[in-house]
mmCIF file of C-alpha atoms in Angstrom:
data_model
loop_
_atom_site.group_PDB
_atom_site.id
_atom_site.type_symbol
_atom_site.label_atom_id
_atom_site.label_comp_id
_atom_site.label_asym_id
_atom_site.label_seq_id
_atom_site.Cartn_x
_atom_site.Cartn_y
_atom_site.Cartn_z
ATOM 1 C CA MET A 1 13.276 8.814 10.267
ATOM 2 C CA ALA A 2 13.654 5.018 10.268
ATOM 3 C CA ARG A 3 10.681 2.572 10.084
ATOM 4 C CA TRP A 4 10.362 -0.637 11.902
ATOM 5 C CA GLY A 5 6.902 -2.289 11.327
ATOM 6 C CA LYS A 6 4.301 0.268 11.554
ATOM 7 C CA THR A 7 6.167 2.597 13.994
ATOM 8 C CA LYS A 8 8.524 5.269 13.216
ATOM 9 C CA VAL A 9 11.480 5.741 15.197
ATOM 10 C CA LYS A 10 13.596 8.789 15.278
ATOM 11 C CA ILE A 11 17.247 8.195 15.696
ATOM 12 C CA VAL A 12 18.484 10.643 18.469
ATOM 13 C CA TYR A 13 22.270 9.790 18.332
ATOM 14 C CA HIS A 14 24.818 7.031 17.713
ATOM 15 C CA ILE A 15 26.105 5.217 20.900
ATOM 16 C CA GLY A 16 29.923 4.860 20.540
ATOM 17 C CA ASP A 17 32.773 4.601 23.155
ATOM 18 C CA GLY A 18 34.060 6.393 26.066
ATOM 19 C CA GLU A 19 31.678 9.043 27.340
ATOM 20 C CA ASP A 20 28.631 7.502 25.612
ATOM 21 C CA ILE A 21 29.184 4.143 27.328
ATOM 22 C CA GLU A 22 29.819 5.895 30.646
ATOM 23 C CA MET A 23 26.766 7.613 30.361
ATOM 24 C CA LEU A 24 24.493 4.567 29.774
ATOM 25 C CA LEU A 25 26.609 2.514 32.291
ATOM 26 C CA PRO A 26 27.939 4.458 35.047
ATOM 27 C CA GLN A 27 30.702 3.088 36.661
ATOM 28 C CA ASP A 28 30.841 2.462 40.738
ATOM 29 C CA SER A 29 26.779 2.747 40.687
ATOM 30 C CA TYR A 30 23.922 0.771 41.927
ATOM 31 C CA ASN A 31 21.509 -0.295 39.443
ATOM 32 C CA ALA A 32 17.800 -0.771 39.145
ATOM 33 C CA TRP A 33 16.481 -2.801 36.102
ATOM 34 C CA ARG A 34 12.971 -3.455 34.719
ATOM 35 C CA THR A 35 11.836 -4.995 31.570
ATOM 36 C CA LEU A 36 8.478 -5.123 29.681
ATOM 37 C CA PRO A 37 7.510 -6.662 26.299
ATOM 38 C CA PHE A 38 4.670 -5.267 24.278
ATOM 39 C CA LYS A 39 3.267 -5.289 20.730
ATOM 40 C CA ASN A 40 4.846 -2.953 18.090
ATOM 41 C CA ASN A 41 2.532 -0.054 19.184
ATOM 42 C CA GLY A 42 3.550 3.583 18.842
ATOM 43 C CA ASP A 43 1.390 4.684 21.368
ATOM 44 C CA VAL A 44 2.830 2.426 24.100
ATOM 45 C CA MET A 45 6.284 3.609 23.332
ATOM 46 C CA ALA A 46 5.132 7.318 23.398
ATOM 47 C CA HIS A 47 3.554 6.624 26.808
ATOM 48 C CA ALA A 48 6.731 4.980 27.962
ATOM 49 C CA VAL A 49 9.024 7.905 27.128
ATOM 50 C CA GLU A 50 6.370 10.266 28.437
ATOM 51 C CA THR A 51 6.148 8.668 31.800
ATOM 52 C CA TYR A 52 9.901 8.125 31.702
ATOM 53 C CA LEU A 53 10.653 11.907 31.295
ATOM 54 C CA ASN A 54 8.177 12.556 34.443
ATOM 55 C CA MET A 55 10.123 9.992 36.498
ATOM 56 C CA MET A 56 13.500 11.447 35.596
ATOM 57 C CA LYS A 57 11.903 15.013 36.865
ATOM 58 C CA GLU A 58 10.735 13.464 40.073
ATOM 59 C CA LEU A 59 14.029 11.870 40.688
ATOM 60 C CA GLY A 60 16.071 14.859 39.665
ATOM 61 C CA ALA A 61 18.061 12.453 37.459
ATOM 62 C CA LYS A 62 21.175 14.152 36.271
ATOM 63 C CA PRO A 63 24.610 12.593 35.848
ATOM 64 C CA SER A 64 26.309 15.336 37.847
ATOM 65 C CA LEU A 65 24.251 14.092 40.918
ATOM 66 C CA GLY A 66 25.449 10.525 40.314
ATOM 67 C CA LEU A 67 21.812 9.474 39.211
ATOM 68 C CA THR A 68 21.113 8.620 35.562
ATOM 69 C CA ALA A 69 18.262 6.783 33.675
ATOM 70 C CA GLN A 70 17.333 4.772 30.600
ATOM 71 C CA CYS A 71 14.467 3.984 28.445
ATOM 72 C CA VAL A 72 15.430 1.710 25.682
ATOM 73 C CA PHE A 73 13.498 -0.308 22.979
ATOM 74 C CA GLN A 74 14.582 -3.229 21.058
ATOM 75 C CA GLY A 75 12.700 -4.912 18.325
ATOM 76 C CA LEU A 76 11.785 -8.563 18.166
ATOM 77 C CA SER A 77 10.571 -9.467 14.671
ATOM 78 C CA VAL A 78 8.123 -12.140 13.442
ATOM 79 C CA GLU A 79 10.942 -13.251 11.196
ATOM 80 C CA GLN A 80 13.438 -14.194 14.430
ATOM 81 C CA PHE A 81 10.360 -16.197 15.822
ATOM 82 C CA ARG A 82 9.965 -18.251 12.567
ATOM 83 C CA GLN A 83 13.897 -18.899 12.312
ATOM 84 C CA ALA A 84 13.561 -20.188 16.085
ATOM 85 C CA ALA A 85 10.683 -22.408 15.176
ATOM 86 C CA ALA A 86 12.361 -23.731 11.943
ATOM 87 C CA SER A 87 15.663 -24.662 13.994
ATOM 88 C CA GLY A 88 13.478 -26.457 16.586
ATOM 89 C CA GLY A 89 12.597 -23.715 18.908
ATOM 90 C CA ASN A 90 13.989 -22.908 22.486
ATOM 91 C CA VAL A 91 12.649 -22.596 25.653
ATOM 92 C CA LEU A 92 11.715 -18.882 25.737
ATOM 93 C CA GLY A 93 8.253 -19.888 24.236
ATOM 94 C CA LEU A 94 8.479 -17.010 21.295
ATOM 95 C CA GLU A 95 8.200 -19.338 18.367
ATOM 96 C CA ASP A 96 4.543 -19.357 18.120
ATOM 97 C CA ARG A 97 4.297 -15.383 18.222
ATOM 98 C CA SER A 98 2.669 -13.970 15.034
ATOM 99 C CA GLU A 99 3.295 -10.251 15.712
ATOM 100 C CA ASN A 100 6.355 -8.064 16.022
ATOM 101 C CA LEU A 101 7.154 -7.341 19.521
ATOM 102 C CA VAL A 102 9.204 -4.426 21.403
ATOM 103 C CA LEU A 103 11.358 -5.305 24.248
ATOM 104 C CA PHE A 104 11.374 -2.272 26.738
ATOM 105 C CA LEU A 105 14.385 -1.673 28.957
ATOM 106 C CA SER A 106 14.335 0.677 31.907
ATOM 107 C CA MET A 107 17.317 1.277 34.048
ATOM 108 C CA VAL A 108 18.238 3.781 36.717
ATOM 109 C CA ALA A 109 21.782 4.130 37.972
ATOM 110 C CA TYR A 110 22.624 5.962 41.227
ATOM 111 C CA LYS A 111 25.692 6.432 43.500
ATOM 112 C CA ASP A 112 23.924 6.744 46.703
ATOM 113 C CA PRO A 113 22.796 3.503 48.421
ATOM 114 C CA LYS A 114 20.138 5.569 50.397
ATOM 115 C CA LEU A 115 18.201 6.192 47.372
ATOM 116 C CA LYS A 116 17.517 2.448 46.738
ATOM 117 C CA LYS A 117 14.137 2.338 48.413
ATOM 118 C CA LEU A 118 12.761 5.473 46.405
ATOM 119 C CA VAL A 119 14.309 4.416 43.133
ATOM 120 C CA ASN A 120 12.814 0.937 43.164
ATOM 121 C CA ALA A 121 9.444 2.424 44.081
ATOM 122 C CA LYS A 122 9.426 4.800 41.257
ATOM 123 C CA MET A 123 10.562 2.183 38.823
ATOM 124 C CA THR A 124 7.812 -0.165 39.767
ATOM 125 C CA THR A 125 5.437 2.554 39.470
ATOM 126 C CA TRP A 126 6.671 3.660 36.010
ATOM 127 C CA VAL A 127 6.804 0.074 34.709
ATOM 128 C CA ASP A 128 3.275 -0.866 36.151
ATOM 129 C CA THR A 129 1.938 2.271 34.374
ATOM 130 C CA ILE A 130 3.268 1.208 31.032
ATOM 131 C CA LYS A 131 2.071 -2.393 31.654
ATOM 132 C CA THR A 132 -1.613 -1.130 32.482
ATOM 133 C CA PHE A 133 -1.347 1.058 29.328
ATOM 134 C CA SER A 134 -0.476 -1.916 26.891
ATOM 135 C CA VAL A 135 -3.094 -3.916 28.329
ATOM 136 C CA GLU A 136 -5.617 -1.163 27.865
ATOM 137 C CA ASN A 137 -4.422 -0.878 24.264
ATOM 138 C CA GLY A 138 -4.395 -4.590 23.515
ATOM 139 C CA ALA A 139 -0.543 -4.525 23.034
ATOM 140 C CA ASP A 140 0.201 -6.694 26.244
ATOM 141 C CA ASN A 141 2.605 -9.526 26.007
ATOM 142 C CA GLU A 142 3.688 -11.952 28.987
ATOM 143 C CA TYR A 143 7.295 -12.655 27.772
ATOM 144 C CA LEU A 144 10.008 -11.137 30.060
ATOM 145 C CA PHE A 145 13.775 -10.882 28.878
ATOM 146 C CA LEU A 146 15.743 -12.451 31.806
ATOM 147 C CA ASN A 147 18.955 -10.430 31.301
ATOM 148 C CA TYR A 148 16.987 -7.031 31.819
ATOM 149 C CA ALA A 149 14.580 -8.331 34.672
ATOM 150 C CA ASP A 150 14.438 -7.364 38.181
ATOM 151 C CA LEU A 151 14.252 -9.821 40.965
ATOM 152 C CA SER A 152 10.781 -8.727 41.687
ATOM 153 C CA GLN A 153 9.876 -9.950 38.158
ATOM 154 C CA ASN A 154 9.415 -13.680 36.970
ATOM 155 C CA PRO A 155 11.187 -14.224 33.643
ATOM 156 C CA LEU A 156 11.254 -17.954 34.087
ATOM 157 C CA GLY A 157 7.835 -18.197 34.570
ATOM 158 C CA SER A 158 6.794 -16.133 31.405
ATOM 159 C CA TYR A 159 8.408 -18.830 29.224
ATOM 160 C CA GLY A 160 5.125 -20.914 29.481
ATOM 161 C CA GLU A 161 4.389 -24.341 31.642
ATOM 162 C CA LYS A 162 5.659 -26.473 28.694
ATOM 163 C CA ASN A 163 9.057 -24.981 28.570
ATOM 164 C CA LEU A 164 9.345 -24.497 32.502
ATOM 165 C CA ALA A 165 8.405 -28.331 32.774
ATOM 166 C CA PHE A 166 11.207 -28.962 30.407
ATOM 167 C CA ILE A 167 13.681 -26.718 32.296
ATOM 168 C CA GLU A 168 12.883 -28.581 35.366
ATOM 169 C CA GLU A 169 13.434 -32.011 33.724
ATOM 170 C CA VAL A 170 17.007 -31.000 32.521
ATOM 171 C CA ALA A 171 17.672 -29.583 35.735
ATOM 172 C CA VAL A 172 16.851 -32.878 37.534
ATOM 173 C CA LYS A 173 19.062 -34.690 35.136
ATOM 174 C CA TYR A 174 22.160 -32.434 35.294
ATOM 175 C CA ASP A 175 21.747 -31.194 38.824
ATOM 176 C CA PRO A 176 19.984 -33.682 40.793
ATOM 177 C CA ASN A 177 21.163 -32.354 44.107
ATOM 178 C CA GLU A 178 20.124 -28.770 43.342
ATOM 179 C CA ALA A 179 23.517 -27.245 43.729
ATOM 180 C CA PHE A 180 22.525 -24.453 41.561
ATOM 181 C CA GLN A 181 19.216 -23.889 43.141
ATOM 182 C CA ARG A 182 20.357 -24.054 46.761
ATOM 183 C CA THR A 183 23.955 -23.195 47.072
ATOM 184 C CA VAL A 184 24.398 -20.474 44.399
ATOM 185 C CA PRO A 185 23.222 -16.990 45.608
ATOM 186 C CA GLY A 186 21.138 -14.672 43.786
ATOM 187 C CA GLY A 187 19.666 -14.694 40.522
ATOM 188 C CA PHE A 188 16.127 -16.378 39.341
ATOM 189 C CA LYS A 189 15.522 -19.813 40.572
ATOM 190 C CA LEU A 190 13.225 -22.664 39.155
ATOM 191 C CA SER A 191 11.941 -23.040 42.559
ATOM 192 C CA ASN A 192 10.393 -19.684 42.482
ATOM 193 C CA ALA A 193 9.187 -19.789 38.815
ATOM 194 C CA ARG A 194 5.483 -20.506 39.674
ATOM 195 C CA THR A 195 5.272 -17.963 42.368
ATOM 196 C CA THR A 196 3.888 -14.917 40.287
ATOM 197 C CA ALA A 197 1.058 -14.008 38.114
ATOM 198 C CA CYS A 198 2.902 -13.760 34.877
ATOM 199 C CA LEU A 199 3.051 -17.626 34.508
ATOM 200 C CA LYS A 200 1.345 -18.375 31.128
ATOM 201 C CA VAL A 201 -0.023 -21.750 29.679
ATOM 202 C CA ASP A 202 1.789 -23.790 27.090
ATOM 203 C CA GLY A 203 3.768 -20.866 25.758
ATOM 204 C CA ARG A 204 0.669 -18.641 24.852
#
């Protein structure tokens, strides 16, 4: 049994090479990702796992059927935030946080493209349920990790108005013709960063 903050974490197995990696990131698959942050709270983590198991049953998630799912927790410590602040901070808006956070990653991989609508619906319901539970337990946090986020989420908006304005200022300076905003397909765009409710004020 390992400890991080006040939450106990049971180590189930070690991720190595070969079959382990293939299980977590199946080749030739479609992937649906979602991310969610919350304060280091064991009840929220337990709720995430419980609802994850329920979703797996609903989807019939089995590697033999070409459908697998993940529920992963990563720690973000106050010490990391302090070091970020001491080195001048960054645009993520985390340097003023005073509590340890848990970065939650959910992923479903599937082979059949016909499952896209079903998988996205189940994923959205799952993550929304965890979000609601974290709010009810005072463990909610607005930050969204861009690398794990789905296009239905708004990680850039979660950085805070001050940081978002700085990114826009840099974009105007180095990309005045908006080549990256207009000609590069996909990804998260600054032009959409203020379109969802996850936008916070001044990094708080």
